[in-house]
RNA sequence: GGGCCAUUAGCUCAGUCGGUUAGAGCACUGUGCUGAUAACGCAGGGGUCCGCCGUUCGAUUCGGCGAUGGCCCA
């Protein structure tokens, strides 16, 4: 007889090698065919919603690893919540307007763009954005992310654009919007404002001068009348805009007598500066910077006060420790000016020439005026020492390469303190939003606390216009809810392009007149809105406008850079217009860094592209990676890490494959064995599975995906592969194929396969679906997708803490037995454990009698041919153990009996029946019963 | 320069509400099996818990300073 026909070896076509890169494509096609996303939405449409609102990536370039991390994390949550029965519409979005696209398009157009109309350039930008959206969309779908991909939200959609206008209108109505001055980078060759990204730093030579300001009002300090502050500057032309001098509040300043006058100079630089006046100087007295605040000086050549203020950013490595402040010509100066309510003076026109405001140099270019101003200072004797020429890094225009200036211009702002908004937002951050991790609260609070008013206007082309007009006759601003609403309706139909294609009167309600002069002629504002205003309107444009969504969202999930970005800039207008945050919870993830923790950059050559990983290994590898590390901190990736992920993927896959391969002849209807008839170790495994599920489920609820990875992976290795499944092979292969012992084992395998497949489904989506398709019995009603199934449901009977405790002791004993086996492998020439008889002396109190009850089961646990159990307490003067462990003393005997060629055990009763040569009695019985 | 975050074995993570020899899996080394086989099992080695100072009888854990790396700002 061919005994091999009586051995139930595992059987399956489920491939050991995943070939994910090709198999995943088939699964994506399948999802598309069955319209998986719609199915899932429909299934739960009457249930509680869970809205994860997608933050829009910028529609530029291919997706990078950070995008992949972000979208996969979102997808894991959406899928999990969906399996929990929540209604989970997920609408992906893209941020379409803005400088980077405009920049790129102009670069591609070359000189041609100068002859083009704004509308034509905008069309090119739109084309560019749409093209990249398609590229990125394909990649996101390839990652296995589900969502409304055929109808995503785009910030360039007319419906979206109209919501931006609507939000702006509401802010206008409530009084948040005002026009004010702000310094910006300005190129007077191109006559345009430049964004930070358009500024290049290059060498430039400037005149460096020291200038004295005489004290006019001592603010009750005991100072001589002829006392001066000295400032140092490399931009003499900004002196006409000087309104203050900043000192560091903590620095020590000396009152110095030199050449019959008194000067105030920071301690560390006193010698350096005083020498310029006279080699002979004397320190009279010292003051802290904070004491000198509010002293008033006279401007050296203009009839204007210059007030002493305090600022933390003052340094003492160069200059004098007293910094010339011109809020019209510097960012920091401007902020200091805001704090001290100083005027913003900027007497310079678009061409970089002085205006009437500084009539001495009227019509003269600022750089040319440097000399004239220095001469003026010489004349008034306020120049300290001689001017010097220095080479330093200075901002230049990216386009014309000429040096640029900082110049105050009129800009539109959102007033953050209007109607006590800032305080209310801080309160909302504190009490009404759940920040995960918790420190996110402190981070965004600190930003909101200190942020200046939001400058909304940009002097660009590719964006949403600021819907404001100016009277052609008297220049009065026309900014009203009524006009904005009128425009909004046009935008719904024609998009914001109408602002560029239609005339002012077409864009205004009929009969609109200037409130000041009554004229009906208007000019359109040419500025557009900051792109952050676009994405900050998404909660209105998407959550409110799409009737199947709702606001506030349950969750926003982005990188931690968005505390300053999208989270804050959604929160501000949302609170201003709706009186609440647009999100209930905000979850942040860290950044992707290389294997040594360094940021990725082209120049370092450490950039990892998601496309490469997908093509080489598959999306599930990338998805597994997102759960491998704790994403709340930075996550690293590189070749070694990917290799490890691939290895652990194989382990999980092989474990699942083993389960499947032993269930080939199992029918859940007929063969499922009821719980009470299972063996103890079966119940133990189900109890461990129950424990695992509790752990996994709460980890999903708390978004701790790395805990899920570690738990499942460890479960596969420790509980299953090296223990339960290893032991189970004997029962699966050698018991009668339809015996209750084997069916009991299969019942457990079935429960394991069903539960683990669901547990991994949100993460290893492709693999879970593949398993579901291959072994459809694990799906409750033979649904077309594993994701249509409810979350893991386990029989409450599986929970069994006492059994886990008891079997922990058995595991401890097993570990002593394994050590003994390892020793005897060498000393007694034992190779396979089945060659042995194991004799144990149990050392654990009260366990001995329990062990006797399950002796047969324990024999299989130790995978030996014979087991003898003794109580260590009853052991008399025997110390001849192979291993004497903490839990058991063990002797391993090598059996010289014949090996049964069916079950491979070594037993006395082998080869005793000539009808069944070479096999043991137990095997003969089984063959007689099951394989006649 | 400022705000926030991180730092435990080669890697990814546990953990210690301050208390004996700090854990897991992987990787590594050795080894067994050949009925999960481009699989599976077993055993072993490996850590100044980033550094310094302080609080304490006692610190990897608490506090301060610093280093390195990250994000945001200047």
Short mmCIF file of C-alpha atoms (C1' of nucleotides) in Angstrom, two decimals, chain A residues 9 16-17 332 439 443 447 561 564 591 597-599 628-630 634 636 644 651 654 657-658 706 710 713-714 717 721-722 729 733 822 831 902 904, chain B residues 3-7 10-14 24-27 30-44 68-74:
data_model
loop_
_atom_site.label_atom_id
_atom_site.label_comp_id
_atom_site.label_asym_id
_atom_site.label_seq_id
_atom_site.Cartn_x
_atom_site.Cartn_y
_atom_site.Cartn_z
CA UNK A 9 -0.35 16.92 3.10
CA UNK A 16 4.23 31.27 -2.26
CA UNK A 17 5.83 34.00 -4.29
CA UNK A 332 11.53 92.16 10.67
CA UNK A 439 1.81 68.12 21.37
CA UNK A 443 2.50 73.71 18.37
CA UNK A 447 1.68 79.75 16.00
CA UNK A 561 4.25 70.90 8.68
CA UNK A 564 1.25 76.10 10.23
CA UNK A 591 8.54 63.17 7.57
CA UNK A 597 17.66 59.75 9.77
CA UNK A 598 18.68 62.46 7.31
CA UNK A 599 16.22 64.28 5.14
CA UNK A 628 6.29 49.12 10.23
CA UNK A 629 7.40 52.32 11.94
CA UNK A 630 5.68 54.72 14.29
CA UNK A 634 9.86 60.68 11.35
CA UNK A 636 12.96 56.18 7.59
CA UNK A 644 13.36 43.70 5.93
CA UNK A 651 6.62 35.45 6.53
CA UNK A 654 3.62 32.08 4.00
CA UNK A 657 -0.57 30.20 2.71
CA UNK A 658 -0.01 27.39 5.19
CA UNK A 706 2.94 49.99 14.04
CA UNK A 710 4.28 44.11 15.45
CA UNK A 713 3.88 39.65 12.86
CA UNK A 714 4.79 38.33 16.28
CA UNK A 717 5.90 33.79 14.30
CA UNK A 721 4.59 29.24 13.08
CA UNK A 722 6.88 28.08 15.83
CA UNK A 729 1.16 19.25 11.40
CA UNK A 733 -1.38 15.19 8.08
CA UNK A 822 19.29 20.92 21.82
CA UNK A 831 18.47 14.64 15.29
CA UNK A 902 3.82 6.74 7.93
CA UNK A 904 7.71 8.72 11.58
"C1'" G B 3 9.16 77.17 19.03
"C1'" C B 4 7.81 71.99 18.85
"C1'" C B 5 9.34 66.72 18.36
"C1'" A B 6 12.65 62.51 18.60
"C1'" U B 7 17.03 59.70 20.59
"C1'" G B 10 22.71 46.28 13.50
"C1'" C B 11 16.91 47.40 12.27
"C1'" U B 12 11.76 48.31 13.87
"C1'" C B 13 9.46 48.63 18.43
"C1'" A B 14 7.91 47.22 23.92
"C1'" A B 24 10.17 41.05 21.58
"C1'" G B 25 10.64 40.00 16.50
"C1'" C B 26 13.86 40.52 12.59
"C1'" A B 27 18.98 40.50 11.16
"C1'" G B 30 25.66 27.87 14.97
"C1'" U B 31 22.34 23.88 14.11
"C1'" G B 32 18.12 20.37 12.98
"C1'" C B 33 14.56 18.84 9.42
"C1'" U B 34 13.52 17.65 4.24
"C1'" G B 35 5.54 16.03 4.78
"C1'" A B 36 4.85 24.81 4.79
"C1'" U B 37 10.84 23.35 0.95
"C1'" A B 38 13.25 29.90 -3.09
"C1'" A B 39 9.74 27.01 3.16
"C1'" C B 40 9.79 25.37 8.64
"C1'" G B 41 12.00 24.41 13.65
"C1'" C B 42 15.81 24.95 17.73
"C1'" A B 43 19.86 27.32 20.31
"C1'" G B 44 23.33 31.31 20.99
"C1'" U B 68 22.65 64.80 16.93
"C1'" G B 69 18.50 64.48 13.60
"C1'" G B 70 13.51 66.30 11.95
"C1'" C B 71 9.44 70.00 11.18
"C1'" C B 72 8.06 75.13 11.41
"C1'" C B 73 9.69 80.06 11.75
"C1'" A B 74 13.40 84.03 11.88
#
